[in-house]
Coordinates of C-alpha atoms in Angstrom, one line a residue:
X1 CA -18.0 10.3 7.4
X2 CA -21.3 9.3 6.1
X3 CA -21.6 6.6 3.7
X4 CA -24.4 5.9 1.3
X5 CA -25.2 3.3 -1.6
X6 CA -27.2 5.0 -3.8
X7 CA -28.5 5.1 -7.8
X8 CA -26.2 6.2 -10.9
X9 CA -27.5 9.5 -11.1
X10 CA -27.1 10.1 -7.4
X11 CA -23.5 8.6 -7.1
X12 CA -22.1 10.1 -9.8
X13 CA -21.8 13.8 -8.6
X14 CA -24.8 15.1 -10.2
X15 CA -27.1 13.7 -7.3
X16 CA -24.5 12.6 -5.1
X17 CA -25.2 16.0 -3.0
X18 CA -28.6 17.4 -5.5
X19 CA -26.9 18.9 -7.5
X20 CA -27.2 22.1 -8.0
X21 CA -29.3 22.8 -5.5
X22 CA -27.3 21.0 -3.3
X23 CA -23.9 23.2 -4.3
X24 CA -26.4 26.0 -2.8
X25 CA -26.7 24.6 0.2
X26 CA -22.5 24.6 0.4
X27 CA -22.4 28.0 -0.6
X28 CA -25.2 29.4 1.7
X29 CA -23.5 27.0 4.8
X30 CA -20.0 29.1 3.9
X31 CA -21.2 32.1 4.0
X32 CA -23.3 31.6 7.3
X33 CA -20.0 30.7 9.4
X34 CA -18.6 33.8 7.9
X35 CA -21.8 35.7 9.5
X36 CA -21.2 33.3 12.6
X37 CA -17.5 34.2 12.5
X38 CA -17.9 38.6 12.1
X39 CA -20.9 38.4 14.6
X40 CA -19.0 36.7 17.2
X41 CA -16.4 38.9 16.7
X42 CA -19.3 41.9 17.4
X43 CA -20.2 40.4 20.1
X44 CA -17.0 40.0 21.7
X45 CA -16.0 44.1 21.1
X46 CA -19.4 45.0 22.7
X47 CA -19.2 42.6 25.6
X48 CA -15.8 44.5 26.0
X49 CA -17.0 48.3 26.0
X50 CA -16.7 50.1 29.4
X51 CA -20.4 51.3 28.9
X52 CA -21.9 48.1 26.9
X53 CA -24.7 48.2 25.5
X54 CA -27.3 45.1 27.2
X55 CA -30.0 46.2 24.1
X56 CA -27.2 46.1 21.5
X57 CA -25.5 42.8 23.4
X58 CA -28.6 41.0 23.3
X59 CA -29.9 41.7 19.8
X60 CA -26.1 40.0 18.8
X61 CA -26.8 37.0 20.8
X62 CA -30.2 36.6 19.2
X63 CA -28.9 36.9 15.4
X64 CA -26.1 34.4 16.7
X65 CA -28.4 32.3 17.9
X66 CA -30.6 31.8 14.6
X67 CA -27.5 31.7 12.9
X68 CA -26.5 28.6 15.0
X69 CA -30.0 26.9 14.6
X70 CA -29.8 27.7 10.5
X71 CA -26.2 26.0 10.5
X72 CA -27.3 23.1 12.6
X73 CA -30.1 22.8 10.0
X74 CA -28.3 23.3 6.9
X75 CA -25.5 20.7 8.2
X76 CA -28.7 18.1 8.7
X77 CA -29.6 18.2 4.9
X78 CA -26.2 18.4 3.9
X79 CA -25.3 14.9 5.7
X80 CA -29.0 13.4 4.0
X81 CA -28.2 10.8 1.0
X82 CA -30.1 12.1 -2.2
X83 CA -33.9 11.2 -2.2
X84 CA -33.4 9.1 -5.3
X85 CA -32.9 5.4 -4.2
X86 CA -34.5 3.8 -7.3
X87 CA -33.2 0.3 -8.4
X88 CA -31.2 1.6 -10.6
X89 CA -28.1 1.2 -8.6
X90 CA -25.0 0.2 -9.8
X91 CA -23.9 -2.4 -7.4
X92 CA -20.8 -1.1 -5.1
X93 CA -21.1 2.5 -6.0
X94 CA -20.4 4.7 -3.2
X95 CA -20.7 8.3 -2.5
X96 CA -19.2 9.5 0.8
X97 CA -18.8 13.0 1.8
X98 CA -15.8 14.1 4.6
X99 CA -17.1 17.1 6.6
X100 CA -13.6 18.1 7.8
X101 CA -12.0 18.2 4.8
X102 CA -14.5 19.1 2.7
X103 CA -14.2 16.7 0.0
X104 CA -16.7 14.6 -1.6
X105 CA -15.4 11.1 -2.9
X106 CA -17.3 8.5 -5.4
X107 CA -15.9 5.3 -5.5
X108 CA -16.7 3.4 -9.1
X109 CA -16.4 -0.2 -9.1
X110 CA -13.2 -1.0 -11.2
X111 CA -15.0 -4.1 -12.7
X112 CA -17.3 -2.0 -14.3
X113 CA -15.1 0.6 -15.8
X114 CA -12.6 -1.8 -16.7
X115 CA -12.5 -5.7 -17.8
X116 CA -10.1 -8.0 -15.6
X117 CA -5.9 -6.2 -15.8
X118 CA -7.1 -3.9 -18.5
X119 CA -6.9 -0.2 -18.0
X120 CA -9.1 0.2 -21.4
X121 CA -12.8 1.8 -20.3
X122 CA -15.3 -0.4 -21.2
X123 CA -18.0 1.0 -24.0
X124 CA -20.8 0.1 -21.4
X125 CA -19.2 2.7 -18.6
X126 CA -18.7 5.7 -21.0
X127 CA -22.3 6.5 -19.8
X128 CA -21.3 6.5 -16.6
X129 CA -18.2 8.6 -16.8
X130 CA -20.1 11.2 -19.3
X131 CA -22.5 12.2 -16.2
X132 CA -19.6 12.7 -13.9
X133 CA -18.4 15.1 -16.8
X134 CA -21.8 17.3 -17.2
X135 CA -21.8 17.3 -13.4
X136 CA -18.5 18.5 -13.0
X137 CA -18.4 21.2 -15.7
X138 CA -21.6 22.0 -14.5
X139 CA -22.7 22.0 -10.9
X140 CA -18.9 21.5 -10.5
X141 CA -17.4 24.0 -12.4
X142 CA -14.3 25.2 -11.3
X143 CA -13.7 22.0 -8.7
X144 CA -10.2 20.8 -8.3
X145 CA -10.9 16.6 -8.7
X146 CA -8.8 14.2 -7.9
X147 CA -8.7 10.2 -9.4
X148 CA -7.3 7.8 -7.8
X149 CA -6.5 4.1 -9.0
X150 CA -7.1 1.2 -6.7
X151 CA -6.8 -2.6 -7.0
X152 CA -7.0 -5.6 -5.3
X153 CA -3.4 -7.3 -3.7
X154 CA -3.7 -10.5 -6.2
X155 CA -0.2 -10.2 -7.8
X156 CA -1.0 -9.6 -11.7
X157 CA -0.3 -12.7 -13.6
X158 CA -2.3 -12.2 -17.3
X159 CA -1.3 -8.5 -17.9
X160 CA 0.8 -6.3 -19.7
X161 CA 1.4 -4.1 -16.6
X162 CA 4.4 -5.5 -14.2
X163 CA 2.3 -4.6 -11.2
X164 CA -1.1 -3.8 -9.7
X165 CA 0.6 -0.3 -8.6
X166 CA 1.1 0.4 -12.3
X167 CA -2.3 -0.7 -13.7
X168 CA -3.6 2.1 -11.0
X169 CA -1.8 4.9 -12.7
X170 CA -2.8 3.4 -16.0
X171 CA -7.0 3.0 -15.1
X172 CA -6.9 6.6 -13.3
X173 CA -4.9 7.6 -16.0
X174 CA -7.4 6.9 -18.4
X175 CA -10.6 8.0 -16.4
X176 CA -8.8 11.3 -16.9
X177 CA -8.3 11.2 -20.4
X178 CA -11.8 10.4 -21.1
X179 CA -13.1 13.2 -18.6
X180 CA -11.1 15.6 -20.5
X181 CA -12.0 14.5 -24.2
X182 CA -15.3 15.7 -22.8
X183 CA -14.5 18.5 -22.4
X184 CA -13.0 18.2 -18.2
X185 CA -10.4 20.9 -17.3
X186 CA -7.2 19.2 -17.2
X187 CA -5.9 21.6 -15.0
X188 CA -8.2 20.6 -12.5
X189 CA -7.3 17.0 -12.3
X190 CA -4.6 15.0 -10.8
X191 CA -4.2 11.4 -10.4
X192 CA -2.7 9.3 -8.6
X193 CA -2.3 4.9 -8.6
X194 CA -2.2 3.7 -5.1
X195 CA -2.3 -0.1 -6.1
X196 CA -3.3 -2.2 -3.0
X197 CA -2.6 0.4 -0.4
X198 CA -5.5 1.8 1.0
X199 CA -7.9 -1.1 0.6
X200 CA -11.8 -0.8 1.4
X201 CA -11.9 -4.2 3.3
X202 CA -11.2 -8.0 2.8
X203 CA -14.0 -7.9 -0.2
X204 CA -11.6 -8.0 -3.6
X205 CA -14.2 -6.8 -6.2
X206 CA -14.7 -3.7 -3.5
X207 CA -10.9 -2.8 -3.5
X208 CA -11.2 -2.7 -7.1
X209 CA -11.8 0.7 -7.6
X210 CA -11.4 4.0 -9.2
X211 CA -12.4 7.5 -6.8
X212 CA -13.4 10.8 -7.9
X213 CA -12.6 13.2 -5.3
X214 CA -14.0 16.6 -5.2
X215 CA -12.7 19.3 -3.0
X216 CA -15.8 21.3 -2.2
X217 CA -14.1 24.2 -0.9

């Protein structure tokens, strides 16, 4: 999994992966392994003729082969952070994108969309969550998402919430809400509070969080 700090614009889906020009790289990558897949499966009923063909055979493994190199290439721009690094970052935004799975996860600092055992979103994140809402009716469109709560282990002393397991549902609760008010299918979204269970490391403010998880696929 590749992991990179980068601006606002780039965390927050819309240059996370390019954007939309980046969604065609996904969609072009798909339907090469498709090619891969139906000419391997050529190549396989040829090689298995009683009278093959070495002309026919060879003009297979030459497709296959630019295929291969135009896979290996696409999958090198797909793993490359976006190219805008300016220093506008938010600190502790994260984008990281699981190849095996598919998914694409950005992780938002819970300290800025949220003040200390609130699940209220602060006026100065609406910003934030507003581009992840173009981006995902836009380049997104039609992307099953996923938000998920986290927090930090410190048991919850000043709070209205009897644990930090329920202040996750309540914050991814409300990222939700506030995707959908602008206009988000709800359909596409589930949630999920995980509390203190899959922390990021020993660094409290980092476990803090709230991720957007795209399935790409």
């Amino acid at each position: 999994m590749r992991i990179a700090r980068i601006s606002v614009l780039a965390a927050l889906l819309v240059g996370a992966f390019g954007g939309g020009c980046q969604n065609k790289l996904y969609d072009e990558n798909r339907a090469l392994h498709q090619q891969n897949r139906e000419l391997q499966t050529q190549l396989a009923a040829a090689n298995n003729e009683p009278k093959a063909d070495p002309a026919q055979i060879q003009q297979l493994q030459s497709q296959l082969a630019e295929r291969d190199a135009k896979l290996a290439e696409l999958q090198n721009q797909l793993r490359q952070p976006a190219a805008d690094q300016s220093a506008a970052d938010v600190q502790g935004v994260e984008a990281t994108f699981d190849q095996a799975s598919q998914k694409m996860t950005v992780a938002v600092p819970g300290d800025v969309l949220f003040a200390p055992g609130d699940a209220a979103i602060r006026d100065t994140a609406k910003g934030t969550l507003d581009k992840v809402a173009r981006s995902l009716k836009g380049d997104y469109a039609g992307k099953t998402v996923r938000i998920e709560g986290h927090t930090d282990a410190d048991p919850i002393k000043y709070s209205k919430w009897k644990s930090n397991q329920e202040l996750s549902v309540a914050r991814a609760a409300a990222v939700k809400a506030y995707l959908v008010k602008q206009g988000v299918d709800a359909s596409l979204i589930t949630t999920a509070g995980l509390g203190s269970d899959k922390p990021k490391g020993k660094d409290k403010a980092v476990n803090r969080r709230v991720d957007i998880v795209v399935a790409m696929r």
